[in-house]
CSV table of N, CA, C and O in Angstrom, one decimal:
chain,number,residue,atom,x,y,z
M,1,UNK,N,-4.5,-35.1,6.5
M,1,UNK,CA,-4.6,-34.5,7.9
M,1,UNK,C,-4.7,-33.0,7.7
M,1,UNK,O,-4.4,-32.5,6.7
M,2,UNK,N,-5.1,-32.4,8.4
M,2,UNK,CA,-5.7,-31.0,8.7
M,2,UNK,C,-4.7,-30.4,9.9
M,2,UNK,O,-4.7,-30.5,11.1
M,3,UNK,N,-3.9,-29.7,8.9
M,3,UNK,CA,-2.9,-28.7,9.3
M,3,UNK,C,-3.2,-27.2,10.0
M,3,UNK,O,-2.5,-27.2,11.0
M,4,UNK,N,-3.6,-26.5,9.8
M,4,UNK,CA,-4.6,-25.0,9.4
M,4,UNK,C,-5.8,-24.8,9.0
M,4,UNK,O,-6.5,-25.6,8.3
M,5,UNK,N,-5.9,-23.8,9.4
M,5,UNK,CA,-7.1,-23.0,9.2
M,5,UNK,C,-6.8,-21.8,8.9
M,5,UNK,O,-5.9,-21.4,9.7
M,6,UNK,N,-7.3,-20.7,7.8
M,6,UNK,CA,-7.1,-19.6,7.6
M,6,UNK,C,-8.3,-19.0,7.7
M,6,UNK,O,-9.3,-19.4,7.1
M,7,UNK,N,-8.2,-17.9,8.8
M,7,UNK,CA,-9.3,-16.9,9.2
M,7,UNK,C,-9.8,-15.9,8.5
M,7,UNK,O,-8.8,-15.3,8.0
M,8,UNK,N,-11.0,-15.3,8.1
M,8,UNK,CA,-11.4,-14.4,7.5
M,8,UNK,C,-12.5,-14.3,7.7
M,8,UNK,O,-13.2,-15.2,8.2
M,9,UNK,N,-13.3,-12.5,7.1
M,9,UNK,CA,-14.6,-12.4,7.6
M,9,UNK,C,-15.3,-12.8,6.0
M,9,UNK,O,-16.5,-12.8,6.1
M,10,UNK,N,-14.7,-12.9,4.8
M,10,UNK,CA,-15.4,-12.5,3.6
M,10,UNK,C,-15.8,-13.7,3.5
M,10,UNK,O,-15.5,-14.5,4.4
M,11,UNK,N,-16.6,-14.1,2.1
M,11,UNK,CA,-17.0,-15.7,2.0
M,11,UNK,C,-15.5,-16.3,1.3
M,11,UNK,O,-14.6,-15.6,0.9
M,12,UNK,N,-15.6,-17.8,1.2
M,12,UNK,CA,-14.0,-18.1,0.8
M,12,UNK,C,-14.4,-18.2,-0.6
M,12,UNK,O,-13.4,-18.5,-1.3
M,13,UNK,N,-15.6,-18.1,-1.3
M,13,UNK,CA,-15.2,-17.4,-2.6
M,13,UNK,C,-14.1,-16.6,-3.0
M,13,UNK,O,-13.1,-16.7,-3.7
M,14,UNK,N,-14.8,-15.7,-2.0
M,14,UNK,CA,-13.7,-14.1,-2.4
M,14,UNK,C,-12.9,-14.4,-1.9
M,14,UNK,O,-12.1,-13.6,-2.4
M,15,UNK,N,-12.1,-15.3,-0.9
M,15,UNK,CA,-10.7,-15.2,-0.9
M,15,UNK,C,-9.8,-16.2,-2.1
M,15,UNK,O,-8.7,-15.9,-2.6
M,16,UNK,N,-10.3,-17.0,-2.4
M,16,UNK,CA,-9.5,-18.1,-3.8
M,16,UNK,C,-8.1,-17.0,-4.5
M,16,UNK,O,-6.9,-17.1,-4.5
M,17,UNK,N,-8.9,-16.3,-4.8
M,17,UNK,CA,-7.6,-15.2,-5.8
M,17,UNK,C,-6.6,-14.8,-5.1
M,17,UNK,O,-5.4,-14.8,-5.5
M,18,UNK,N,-7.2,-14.3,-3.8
M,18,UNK,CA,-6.0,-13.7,-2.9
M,18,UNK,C,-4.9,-14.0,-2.3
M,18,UNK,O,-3.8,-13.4,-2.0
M,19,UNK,N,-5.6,-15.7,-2.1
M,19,UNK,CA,-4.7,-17.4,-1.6
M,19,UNK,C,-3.7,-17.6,-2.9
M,19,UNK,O,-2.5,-17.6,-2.9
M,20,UNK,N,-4.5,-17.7,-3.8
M,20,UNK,CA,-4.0,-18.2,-4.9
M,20,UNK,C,-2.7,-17.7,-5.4
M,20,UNK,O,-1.7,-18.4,-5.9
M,21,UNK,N,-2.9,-16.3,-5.1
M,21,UNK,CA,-1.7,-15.2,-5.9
M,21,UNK,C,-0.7,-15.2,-4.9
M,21,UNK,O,0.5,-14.8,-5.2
M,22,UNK,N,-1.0,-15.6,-3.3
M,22,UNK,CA,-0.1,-15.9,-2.8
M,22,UNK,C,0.7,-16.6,-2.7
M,22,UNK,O,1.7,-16.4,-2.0
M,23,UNK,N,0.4,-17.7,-3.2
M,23,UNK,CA,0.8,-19.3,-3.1
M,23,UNK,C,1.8,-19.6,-4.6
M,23,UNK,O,2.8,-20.3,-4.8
M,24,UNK,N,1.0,-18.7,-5.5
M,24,UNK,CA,1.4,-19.0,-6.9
M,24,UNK,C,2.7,-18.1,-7.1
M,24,UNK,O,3.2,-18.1,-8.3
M,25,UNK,N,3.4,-17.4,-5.8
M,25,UNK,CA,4.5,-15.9,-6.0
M,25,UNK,C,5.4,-17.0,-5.5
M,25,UNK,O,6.6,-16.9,-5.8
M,26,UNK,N,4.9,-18.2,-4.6
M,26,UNK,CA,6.2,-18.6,-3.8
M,26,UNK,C,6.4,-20.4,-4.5
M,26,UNK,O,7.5,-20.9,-4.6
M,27,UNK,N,5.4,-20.9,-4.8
M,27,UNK,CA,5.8,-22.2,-5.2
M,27,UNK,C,5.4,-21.7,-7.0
M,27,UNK,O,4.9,-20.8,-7.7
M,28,UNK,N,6.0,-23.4,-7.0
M,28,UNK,CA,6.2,-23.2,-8.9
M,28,UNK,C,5.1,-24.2,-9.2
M,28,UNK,O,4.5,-24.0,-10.2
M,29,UNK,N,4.8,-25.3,-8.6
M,29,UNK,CA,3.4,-26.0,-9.4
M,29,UNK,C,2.8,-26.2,-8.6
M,29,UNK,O,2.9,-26.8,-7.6
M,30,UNK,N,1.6,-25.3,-9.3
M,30,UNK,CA,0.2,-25.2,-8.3
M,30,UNK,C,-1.0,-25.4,-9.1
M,30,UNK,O,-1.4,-24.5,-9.8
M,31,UNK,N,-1.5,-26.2,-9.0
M,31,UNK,CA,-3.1,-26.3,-9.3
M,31,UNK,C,-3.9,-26.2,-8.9
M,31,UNK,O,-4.0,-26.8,-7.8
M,32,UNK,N,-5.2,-25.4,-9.3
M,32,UNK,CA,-6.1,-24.6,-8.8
M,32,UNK,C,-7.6,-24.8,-9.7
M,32,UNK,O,-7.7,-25.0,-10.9
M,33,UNK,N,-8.9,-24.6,-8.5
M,33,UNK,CA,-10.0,-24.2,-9.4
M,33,UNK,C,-10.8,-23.9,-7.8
M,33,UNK,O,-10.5,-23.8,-6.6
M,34,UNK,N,-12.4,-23.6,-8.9
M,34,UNK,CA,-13.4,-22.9,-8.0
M,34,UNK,C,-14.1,-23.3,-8.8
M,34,UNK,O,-13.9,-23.1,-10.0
M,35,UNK,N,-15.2,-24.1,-8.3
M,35,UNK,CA,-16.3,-24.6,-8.2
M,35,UNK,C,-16.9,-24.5,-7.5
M,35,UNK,O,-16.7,-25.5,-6.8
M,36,UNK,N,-18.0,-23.7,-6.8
M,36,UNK,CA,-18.6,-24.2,-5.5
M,36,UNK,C,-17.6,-24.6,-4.6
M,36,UNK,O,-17.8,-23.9,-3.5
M,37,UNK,N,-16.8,-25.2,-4.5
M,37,UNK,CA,-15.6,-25.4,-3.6
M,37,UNK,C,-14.6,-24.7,-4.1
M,37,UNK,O,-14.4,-24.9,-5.3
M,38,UNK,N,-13.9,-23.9,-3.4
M,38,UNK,CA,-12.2,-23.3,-3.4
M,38,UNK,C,-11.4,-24.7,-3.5
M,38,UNK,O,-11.6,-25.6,-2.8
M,39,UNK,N,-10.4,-24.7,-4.4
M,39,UNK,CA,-9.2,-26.1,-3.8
M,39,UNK,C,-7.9,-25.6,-4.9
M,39,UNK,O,-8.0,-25.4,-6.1
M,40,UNK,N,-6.6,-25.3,-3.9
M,40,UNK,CA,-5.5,-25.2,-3.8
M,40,UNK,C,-4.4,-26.1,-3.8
M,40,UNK,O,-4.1,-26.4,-2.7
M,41,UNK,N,-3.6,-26.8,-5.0
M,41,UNK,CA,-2.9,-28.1,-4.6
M,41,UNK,C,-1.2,-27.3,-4.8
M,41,UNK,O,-0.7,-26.8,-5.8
M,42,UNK,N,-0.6,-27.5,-3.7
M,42,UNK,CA,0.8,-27.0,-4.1
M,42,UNK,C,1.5,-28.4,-4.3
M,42,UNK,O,1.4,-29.2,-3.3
M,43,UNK,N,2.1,-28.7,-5.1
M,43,UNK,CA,3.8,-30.1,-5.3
M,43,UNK,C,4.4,-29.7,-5.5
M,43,UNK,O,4.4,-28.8,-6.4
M,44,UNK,N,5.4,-30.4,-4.8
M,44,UNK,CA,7.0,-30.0,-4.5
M,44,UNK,C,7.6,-31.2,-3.9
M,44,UNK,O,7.3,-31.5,-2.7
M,45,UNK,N,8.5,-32.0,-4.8
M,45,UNK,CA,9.3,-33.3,-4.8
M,45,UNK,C,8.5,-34.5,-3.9
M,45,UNK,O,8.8,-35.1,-2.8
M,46,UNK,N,7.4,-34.5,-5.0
M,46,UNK,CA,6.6,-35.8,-4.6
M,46,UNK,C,5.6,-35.3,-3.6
M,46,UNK,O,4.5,-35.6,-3.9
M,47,UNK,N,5.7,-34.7,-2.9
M,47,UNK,CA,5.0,-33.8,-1.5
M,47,UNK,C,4.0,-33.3,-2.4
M,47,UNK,O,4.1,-32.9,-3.5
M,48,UNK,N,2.3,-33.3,-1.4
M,48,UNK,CA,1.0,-32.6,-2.3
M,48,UNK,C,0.9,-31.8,-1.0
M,48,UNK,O,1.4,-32.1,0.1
M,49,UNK,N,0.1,-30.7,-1.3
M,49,UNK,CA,-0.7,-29.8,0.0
M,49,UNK,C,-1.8,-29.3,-0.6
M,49,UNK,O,-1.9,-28.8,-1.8
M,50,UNK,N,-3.0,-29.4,0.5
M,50,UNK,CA,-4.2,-29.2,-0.3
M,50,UNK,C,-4.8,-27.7,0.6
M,50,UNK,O,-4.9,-27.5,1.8
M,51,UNK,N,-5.0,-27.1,-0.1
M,51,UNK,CA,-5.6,-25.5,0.7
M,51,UNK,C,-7.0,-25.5,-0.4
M,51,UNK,O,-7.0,-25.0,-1.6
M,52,UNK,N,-7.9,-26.1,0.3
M,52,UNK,CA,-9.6,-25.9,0.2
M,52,UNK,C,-10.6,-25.7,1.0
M,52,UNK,O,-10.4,-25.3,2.2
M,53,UNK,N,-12.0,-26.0,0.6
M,53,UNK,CA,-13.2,-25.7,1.4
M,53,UNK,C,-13.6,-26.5,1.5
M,53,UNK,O,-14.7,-26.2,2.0
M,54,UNK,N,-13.4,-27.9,1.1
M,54,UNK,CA,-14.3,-28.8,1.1
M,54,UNK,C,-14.9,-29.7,2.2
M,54,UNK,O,-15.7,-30.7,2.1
M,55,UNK,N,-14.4,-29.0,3.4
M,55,UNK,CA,-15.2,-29.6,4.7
M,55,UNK,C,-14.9,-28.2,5.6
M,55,UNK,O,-14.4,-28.2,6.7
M,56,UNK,N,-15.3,-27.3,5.0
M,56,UNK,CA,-15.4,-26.0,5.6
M,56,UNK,C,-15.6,-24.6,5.3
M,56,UNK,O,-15.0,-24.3,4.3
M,57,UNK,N,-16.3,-23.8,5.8
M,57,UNK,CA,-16.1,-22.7,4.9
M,57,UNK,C,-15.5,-21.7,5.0
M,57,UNK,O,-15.9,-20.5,4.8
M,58,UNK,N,-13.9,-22.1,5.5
M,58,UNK,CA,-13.3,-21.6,5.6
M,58,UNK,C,-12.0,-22.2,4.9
M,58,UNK,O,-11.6,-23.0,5.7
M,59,UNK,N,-11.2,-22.1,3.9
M,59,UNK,CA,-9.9,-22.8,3.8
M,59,UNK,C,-9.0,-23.3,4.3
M,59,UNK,O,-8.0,-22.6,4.3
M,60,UNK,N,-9.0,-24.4,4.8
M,60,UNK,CA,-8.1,-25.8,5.3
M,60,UNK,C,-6.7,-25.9,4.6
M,60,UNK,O,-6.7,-26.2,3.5
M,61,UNK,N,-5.3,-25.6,5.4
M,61,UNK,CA,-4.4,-27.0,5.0
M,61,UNK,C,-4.4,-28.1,5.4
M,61,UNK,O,-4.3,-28.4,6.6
M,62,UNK,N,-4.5,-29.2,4.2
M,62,UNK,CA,-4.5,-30.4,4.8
M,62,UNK,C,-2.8,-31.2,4.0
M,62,UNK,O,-2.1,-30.7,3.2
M,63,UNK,N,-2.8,-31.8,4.4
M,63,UNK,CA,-1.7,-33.2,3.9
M,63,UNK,C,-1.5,-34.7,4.6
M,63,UNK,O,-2.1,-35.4,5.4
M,64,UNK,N,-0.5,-35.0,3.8
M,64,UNK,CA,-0.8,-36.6,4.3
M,64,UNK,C,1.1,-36.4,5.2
M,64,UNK,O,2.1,-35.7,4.9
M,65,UNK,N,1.0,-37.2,6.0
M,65,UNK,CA,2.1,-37.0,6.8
M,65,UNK,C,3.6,-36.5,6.3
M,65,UNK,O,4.4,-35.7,6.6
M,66,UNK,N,3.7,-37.9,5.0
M,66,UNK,CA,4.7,-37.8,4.3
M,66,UNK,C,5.0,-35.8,3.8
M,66,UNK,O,6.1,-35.2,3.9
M,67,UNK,N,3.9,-35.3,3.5
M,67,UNK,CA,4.3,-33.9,3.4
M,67,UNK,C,3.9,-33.0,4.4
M,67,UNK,O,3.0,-32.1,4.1
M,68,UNK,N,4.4,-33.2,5.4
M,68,UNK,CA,4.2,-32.2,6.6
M,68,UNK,C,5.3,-30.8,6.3
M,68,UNK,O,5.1,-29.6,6.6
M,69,UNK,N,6.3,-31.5,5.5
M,69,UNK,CA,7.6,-30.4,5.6
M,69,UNK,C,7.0,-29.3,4.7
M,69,UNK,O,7.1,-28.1,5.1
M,70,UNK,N,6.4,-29.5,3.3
M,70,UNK,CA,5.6,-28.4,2.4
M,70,UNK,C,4.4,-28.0,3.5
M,70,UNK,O,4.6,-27.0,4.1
M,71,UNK,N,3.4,-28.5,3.7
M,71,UNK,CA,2.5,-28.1,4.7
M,71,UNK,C,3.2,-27.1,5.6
M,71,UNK,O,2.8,-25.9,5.8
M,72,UNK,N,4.1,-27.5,6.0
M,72,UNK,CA,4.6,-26.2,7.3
M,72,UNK,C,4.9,-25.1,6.4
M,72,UNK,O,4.4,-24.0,6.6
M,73,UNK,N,6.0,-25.3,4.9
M,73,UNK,CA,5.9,-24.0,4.5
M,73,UNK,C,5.0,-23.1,4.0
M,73,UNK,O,5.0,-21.9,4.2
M,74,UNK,N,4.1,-23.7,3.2
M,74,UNK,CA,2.8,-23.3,2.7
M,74,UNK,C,2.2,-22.7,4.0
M,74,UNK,O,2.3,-21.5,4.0
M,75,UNK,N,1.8,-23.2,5.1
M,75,UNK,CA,1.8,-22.5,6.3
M,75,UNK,C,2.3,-21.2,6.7
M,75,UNK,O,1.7,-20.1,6.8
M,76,UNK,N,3.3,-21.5,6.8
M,76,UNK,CA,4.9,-20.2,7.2
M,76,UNK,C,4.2,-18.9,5.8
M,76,UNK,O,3.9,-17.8,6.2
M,77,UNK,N,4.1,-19.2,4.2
M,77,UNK,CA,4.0,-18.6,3.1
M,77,UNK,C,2.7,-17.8,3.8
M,77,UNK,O,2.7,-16.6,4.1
M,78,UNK,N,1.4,-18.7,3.9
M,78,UNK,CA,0.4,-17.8,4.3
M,78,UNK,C,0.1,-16.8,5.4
M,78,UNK,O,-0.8,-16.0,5.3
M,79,UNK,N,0.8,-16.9,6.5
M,79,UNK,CA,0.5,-16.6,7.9
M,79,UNK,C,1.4,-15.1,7.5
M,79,UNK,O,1.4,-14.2,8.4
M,80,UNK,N,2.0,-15.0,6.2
M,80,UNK,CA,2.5,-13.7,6.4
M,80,UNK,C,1.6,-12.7,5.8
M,80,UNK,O,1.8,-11.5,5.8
M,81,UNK,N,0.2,-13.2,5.1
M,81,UNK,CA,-0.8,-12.3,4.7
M,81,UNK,C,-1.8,-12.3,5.1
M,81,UNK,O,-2.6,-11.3,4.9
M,82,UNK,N,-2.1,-13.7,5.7
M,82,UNK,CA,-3.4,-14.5,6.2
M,82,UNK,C,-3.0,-14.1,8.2
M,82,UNK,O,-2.0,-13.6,8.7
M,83,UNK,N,-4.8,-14.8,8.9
M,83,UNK,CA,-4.3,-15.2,9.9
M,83,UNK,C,-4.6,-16.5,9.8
M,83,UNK,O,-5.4,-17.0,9.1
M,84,UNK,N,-4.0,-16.9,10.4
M,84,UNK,CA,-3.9,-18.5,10.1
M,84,UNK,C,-4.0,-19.3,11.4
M,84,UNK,O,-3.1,-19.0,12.3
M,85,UNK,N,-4.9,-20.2,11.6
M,85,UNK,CA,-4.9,-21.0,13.1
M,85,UNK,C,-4.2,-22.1,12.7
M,85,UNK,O,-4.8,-22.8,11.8
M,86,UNK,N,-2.8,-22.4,13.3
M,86,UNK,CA,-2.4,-23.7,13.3
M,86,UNK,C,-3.0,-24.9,14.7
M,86,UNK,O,-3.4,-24.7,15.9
M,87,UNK,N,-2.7,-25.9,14.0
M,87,UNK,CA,-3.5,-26.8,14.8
M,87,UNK,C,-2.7,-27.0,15.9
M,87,UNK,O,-1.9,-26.2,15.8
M,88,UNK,N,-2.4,-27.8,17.1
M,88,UNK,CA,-1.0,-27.9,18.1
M,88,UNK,C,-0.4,-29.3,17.5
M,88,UNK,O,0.8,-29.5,17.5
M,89,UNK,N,-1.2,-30.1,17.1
M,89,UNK,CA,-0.7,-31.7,16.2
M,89,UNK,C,-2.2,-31.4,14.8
M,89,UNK,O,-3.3,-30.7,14.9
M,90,UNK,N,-1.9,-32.1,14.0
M,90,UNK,CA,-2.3,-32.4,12.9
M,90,UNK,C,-3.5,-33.6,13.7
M,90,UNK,O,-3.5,-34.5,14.5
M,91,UNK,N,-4.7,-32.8,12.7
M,91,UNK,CA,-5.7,-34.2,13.1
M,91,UNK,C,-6.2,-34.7,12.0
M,91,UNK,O,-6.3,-34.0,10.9
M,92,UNK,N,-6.4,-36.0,12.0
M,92,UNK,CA,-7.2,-36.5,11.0
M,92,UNK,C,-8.7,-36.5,10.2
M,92,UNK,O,-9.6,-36.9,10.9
M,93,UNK,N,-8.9,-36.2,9.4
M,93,UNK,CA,-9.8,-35.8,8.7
M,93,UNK,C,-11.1,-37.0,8.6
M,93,UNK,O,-10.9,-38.3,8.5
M,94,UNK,N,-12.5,-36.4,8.7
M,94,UNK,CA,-13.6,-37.7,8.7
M,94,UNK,C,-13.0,-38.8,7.6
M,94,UNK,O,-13.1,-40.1,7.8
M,95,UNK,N,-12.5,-38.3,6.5
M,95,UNK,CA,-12.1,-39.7,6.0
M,95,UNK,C,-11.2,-40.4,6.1
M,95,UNK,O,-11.2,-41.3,5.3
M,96,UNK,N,-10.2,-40.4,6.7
M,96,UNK,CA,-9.2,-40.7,7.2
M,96,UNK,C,-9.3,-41.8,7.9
M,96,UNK,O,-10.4,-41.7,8.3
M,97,UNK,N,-8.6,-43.1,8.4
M,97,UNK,CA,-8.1,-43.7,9.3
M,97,UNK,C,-7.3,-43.5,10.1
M,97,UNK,O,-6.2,-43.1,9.8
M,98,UNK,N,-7.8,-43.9,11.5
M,98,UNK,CA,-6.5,-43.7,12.3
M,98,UNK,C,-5.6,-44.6,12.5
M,98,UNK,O,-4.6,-44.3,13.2
């Protein structure tokens, strides 16, 4: 599900490092790359959060319901360097079922 959106004017190339370094000060396991797509995985007790580009060109929090509680922090982490559009409910993503 699609949590956020983080706003910016640069391409989200150039932001990966900036996300990254922020993400990587406050949680402890994070996996990361850049490929043509940006993608951000924070875990934390079983809980995944994904901060990518892969259906935007802009970087997305997404998750699956079970980790809404990391989603909100990873959220809460970014919006203090980022602007960040939160969504009003979580929507589901084209591949998803409803």
């Amino acid at each position: 599900m699609l949590y956020a959106e983080l706003r910016y004017d640069q391409h989200y190339s150039d932001m990966h490092d900036p996300i990254l370094a922020v993400v990587q000060a406050r949680f402890d396991n994070v996996e990361h790359g850049h490929q043509g797509d940006s993608w951000i995985w924070i875990h934390r007790n079983g809980q995944k959060v994904a901060i990518d580009t892969f259906s935007s060109m802009l970087h997305e929090v997404k998750a699956d319901a079970a980790s809404a509680e990391l989603a909100a922090d990873v959220i809460e982490v970014l919006s203090v360097r980022f602007e960040v559009r939160v969504l009003p409910e979580p929507e589901l993503e084209p591949h998803e079922d409803g």
